[in-house]
Amino acid sequence: MSSETTPPVSKLFFAEAIARALHEAMSRDPRVIVLGQDVGRYGGPYREFSGLHAAFGGRRVRDTPVAEASMVGLGVGAAAAGLRPVVSITYMDFLLLGLDPLVNYGAKLRYKTGGQLGAPVVVKTTAGARGQGVAHSQCIESWLVGVPGLKVVAPSTPADAWGLMHAALQEDGPVVYVDHKRLFPTAGELARDAVPVPIGRAVVRRRGADVTIATHSYMCRVADSAADRLAALGVACEIVDLRTLAPLDVDTVCESAARTGALVTLEEGQLACGIGAEVAYRVREKTGTMRVARVGALPAPVSSNPVLEAASVPGPDEVVEAVRGLLRP
Amino acid sequence: MSSETTPPVSKLFFAEAIARALHEAMSRDPRVIVLGQDVGRYGGPYREFSGLHAAFGGRRVRDTPVAEASMVGLGVGAAAAGLRPVVSITYMDFLLLGLDPLVNYGAKLRYKTGGQLGAPVVVKTTAGARGQGVAHSQCIESWLVGVPGLKVVAPSTPADAWGLMHAALQEDGPVVYVDHKRLFPTAGELARDAVPVPIGRAVVRRRGADVTIATHSYMCRVADSAADRLAALGVACEIVDLRTLAPLDVDTVCESAARTGALVTLEEGQLACGIGAEVAYRVREKTGTMRVARVGALPAPVSSNPVLEAASVPGPDEVVEAVRGLLRP
Amino acid sequence: MDALALLESMMLIRAFEEALMRRPDHGFQLLSSGEEAVAVGTCAALTSDDTLLSSGRSIGPALARGLEPGPVMAELLGRTAGPCRGRGGRGHLAQPSAGYFGAHAVVGGNLTIAAGVALAWQAEGRPGVVACIFGDGACGSGALHEAMNVAALWKLPLLLVCDNNGWSVSTPRAEALAPERLSDLAAPFRMPSATVDGMDVVAVRDAALALAAHVRSGAGPAFLECVSERFATHSTATRETRPQAEMAAILARCPIRRHAARLEAEGTLTEALRAGLERDVADTVADALRYAESAPFPDVADALRDVV
Amino acid sequence: MDALALLESMMLIRAFEEALMRRPDHGFQLLSSGEEAVAVGTCAALTSDDTLLSSGRSIGPALARGLEPGPVMAELLGRTAGPCRGRGGRGHLAQPSAGYFGAHAVVGGNLTIAAGVALAWQAEGRPGVVACIFGDGACGSGALHEAMNVAALWKLPLLLVCDNNGWSVSTPRAEALAPERLSDLAAPFRMPSATVDGMDVVAVRDAALALAAHVRSGAGPAFLECVSERFATHSTATRETRPQAEMAAILARCPIRRHAARLEAEGTLTEALRAGLERDVADTVADALRYAESAPFPDVADALRDVV
Ligand SMILES: Cc1ncc(C[n+]2csc(CCOP(=O)(O)OP(=O)(O)O)c2C)c(N)n1
Ligand SMILES: Cc1ncc(C[n+]2csc(CCOP(=O)(O)OP(=O)(O)O)c2C)c(N)n1
Ligand SMILES: [Mg+2]
Ligand SMILES: [Mg+2]
């Protein structure tokens, strides 16, 4: 009877949030197409493209050969020619095969043509470790952050998965959309009147007065577990979810770190020349001196071996230890 | 008559130093081969392979198709099977095409096989801007620094070009050897009794009490020009040539920066998640607070247009400005 | 390799995988069941001079190549008694000392590596053949083109074996690859090629022998396409997309039953002999499991070993 | 395009490059001299519905496609009056509004991009053909394989034109590519192909017309190999490796003289007509130079424009 019968939020899984955003965007904009391995009837390795083939058919939701170089090239070229392709590269490790068209062409297209052409492609790919071994676990977001002309987003919640996909599809240039194997089955809420998540805006996920943890993607959940443990020890963590890695919202991190006086960066990828190094540099540039620690993977490949995998990627233990080390007087 | 008739040093150009090191290594070790585009009779785009084809023939100095993915794959595979290939990837931009075999296979091979196999390949490639445009000018050393299992060297003088090539050829795993278009015609001296340059050891190129400039490759020369200008203004710069980017010799930078009290990092590549961010982080980690500034490319592609190229990559002006900004009371 | 040995080798792979599947702790696996004849037939053409590389669907190739089942099982279960100390796992199983240069889980990723191994062998004057088994999916990748071109140009001792099981995860080969036969891809490079029934181990072995002889002669690479069937889902972690009715027809094409029937018809295989083989294979698998179970997981400190 | 127009178009490219070479301030260039017939013959088969992509050897393709010589000259000299505001230069010259989607200086790099453009056009129901000119060198790259496979599978409106000038910098085509004819590479993908004399503009045009008609019909891609000669060094910054005697024979195969001789023999071209064409072309080039010279270099602040 009243409008209250429609709840103001819906519950959904991360994978569903991607599919929903794509469904909405494809309904609205005939230029949006999806290219990828097993994105069609199969619905994507994590069901994140579920229902799209049924709704939009095989010409807009295309299964491709296992040929990442051409998949990215096709997406970039089609984008330059007027479509808005979403290219699914199953794992970020395979993006290495498609970096030439993405970096050497797509990211530079607007610049090199003096604004005549642009390549509004969304390359959606999945990072992170979950038992799949050395060539299926890597997080190389930090490489992309230094490529002028590229934007990089990395949602950690279903709402952001939805909102950042919509935002990415409204960009004029290439966007790499990085999700994470361990996020797909996580659930969350999406407001019925949700709007796209602005690219370039971090968000404070948890308030706390003692230390700021700046992180992204699945590591937001690790940070949260660590924060729970630290809370029990009397340490209140503030968690900043970067959400967008390029451009990076340094201001939000600075505001938080200025409040707490201490910053821990947390990433699943390698520390060397990583996201943490960049965040730390830029925060200190603005705040002057700042106590900083960073947490990331061990400098080693990530094995599919459960013992070794757990040892090499950061978990709550490492975060707790880093925070305690930093706050030790 | 006496041994003094043989001068203790010889003068040579950077390109010659590479060819000489390879000639020596190939004479000594039949496992060393060279693979690359136009490395044979032509002697390499910058004559850096000059004379090798004549000396060792077409089976050890092989021209390849323009197919970087397979060039790196061949080199890595041949290395794993017992050779010590040097693969020439003309420009670092094209290394993007070969990152899958290098990063997903070569760098992880020793680890994933539990030490059964390794891939002692040297991927020699040329970075930097010199009028060749958006897809022929990039410096992506920072990407490689975060790949466990890879070493990365970047000589700035003929002696180091010689010494690091020898060192790279003695490694048990893959090494990326990054030179620079603007270095090939530069000259320098090489001691007759020179020994390989240890991988992982930076060197102080210029002594000065006021500020440390940590840099590598061609930017060492830019730093030196800036230091000359700053000397005229009464500022004494110490220049640390990193030489090896992975592993990074943080100690040498720290010692210098501890003496001077101020650090400027300088790289030709992008700042975001770059070498400077990493050096700055690790120096501060060791020295506590430290005044730091970083200098790198503008966040834009590098055009072949001379005006735009000069504007986008760092030159002495930017270094002078950064140093003065940092030392301003 | 004689006809009975071919049968036993295929039976071992099947039994090994069945035992592995009964365990809850295998992570997930890419099974070779249905495709045993491709691995076994190929390996029957290889000698101890040769080496083998494969895709991440590695159990069949590794066992067919003659690796000890115990260490293979240990590797798949993450134990340090595996040849890669339990860190390679299914996707990166390797034992070069046993003629298995290794699996690589990047589709198409082993093709240029294999060409590089062949280049080293040529340079060293070694007599062997480098064989690389890859899926139909890998035929879409540019790496195949680059590897074929350079192998043909340089006459590398490379035997390319495409295990065309008709699928790349959920995508049928016809929707991913334009050529009529995948062996057609070899034609422009002027290398000999053949397409054979990959469910017939003798056909695979004979074609592999013929093509390997060409490679062994120094005349350059060759390409063998084996048309096979995947009995299981793509991996044990992926959904089946093929209708049940279709699956029944597929499973009916079992390469083991087919070869056994042939041997029975020929009189080479008796009921008793077959029962004996089954027992042997079961014992071998049981031993392998015991061997693997008795070995420890790696230590946490191992995570930083053998990195550089 | 009539026979005289073909001649004039080739003459313009030659005169344009000669004028450019007389300048000290062109940085360095990859010239199309000797290969004019490939660009002109191909473009003669294209309509305003179509678009063209090329390798970094872009002057011939751009002018043959009908771009204004003034802006092209401005682009090559780094002036803002170029279509890319002087920032693309030789390697990345582009003017999509004029049917030239652009050059890309990564060898083979435009192949999958062109397939993507063709995909967009197919999706939008546009009638045009997407033509991509690439060198023999690009035939070694896996991108060609991937682009051909997907174009054939999806019946993309893609015309692949290989300008086989026999060299990749200093490496002869025979030492880089195993196939007998490069058009053989198209065969496994079941697309029509042809190899023609790339020094004969009429042969190129006719073959391009026939293959473009196939593409235009919606039947999918086609592959045209044009065997040509490079008159200059790889780039004006690289060394010549071909012996002088060989060069004389090569230069004697001039596609412009050949076409002119044919037209003279047919009576279509008179001495006066030819002199008139030469004057026209010279005037056009002189105008182009004036246009370019009168335009400024970009401002330093431009370095941060149009990045994202
Ligand atoms: C470069 C790359 N892309 C995607 C994947 C994910 N993937 C793993 S196996 C597979 C299917 C490969 O099909 P095929 O080559 O036919 O081998 P099969 O699984 O049928 O044995 C895919 C797409 C991968 N491992 N590597
Ligand atoms: C991927 C890549 N590798 C190497 C180069 C360097 N390079 C520029 S042009 C060229 C030769 C290409 O030969 P071809 O394709 O036959 O074209 P041509 O120069 O003969 O017109 C090479 C190797 C490049 N631009 N891109
Ligand atoms: Mg398959
Ligand atoms: Mg050529």
Coordinates of C-alpha atoms in Angstrom, one line a residue, chain A residues 272-273 294, chain B residues 145 150-152 199-202 214-216 240-253 265 274-283 286:
Chain A
A272 CA 58.1 -2.8 -3.4
C273 CA 56.9 0.2 -5.4
R294 CA 53.2 -1.0 5.7
Chain B
V145 CA 61.1 -4.3 -8.8
L150 CA 63.5 -11.0 -10.7
K151 CA 66.6 -8.9 -10.4
V152 CA 66.8 -5.5 -12.1
I199 CA 74.4 -6.8 -8.0
G200 CA 72.8 -5.0 -5.1
R201 CA 75.4 -2.4 -4.5
A202 CA 74.8 1.3 -5.2
A214 CA 69.3 9.0 -5.4
T215 CA 68.8 8.1 -9.0
H216 CA 69.7 5.6 -11.7
V240 CA 73.9 8.0 -5.3
D241 CA 73.6 5.9 -8.4
L242 CA 71.4 3.0 -7.4
R243 CA 72.7 0.8 -10.2
T244 CA 70.6 -2.2 -9.0
L245 CA 66.9 -1.6 -8.5
A246 CA 66.2 -5.1 -7.3
P247 CA 67.6 -5.8 -4.8
L248 CA 67.8 -2.2 -3.8
D249 CA 70.8 -1.0 -1.8
V250 CA 69.0 1.1 0.7
D251 CA 72.0 1.2 3.1
T252 CA 74.1 3.3 0.8
V253 CA 71.3 5.8 0.3
T265 CA 64.8 10.9 -5.6
G274 CA 57.8 4.4 -8.6
I275 CA 61.4 3.9 -7.5
G276 CA 61.4 7.2 -5.6
A277 CA 58.4 6.2 -3.5
E278 CA 60.1 3.0 -2.6
V279 CA 63.5 4.5 -1.8
A280 CA 61.9 7.3 0.2
Y281 CA 59.9 4.8 2.2
R282 CA 62.8 2.6 3.0
V283 CA 65.2 5.4 3.8
K286 CA 65.8 3.4 8.6

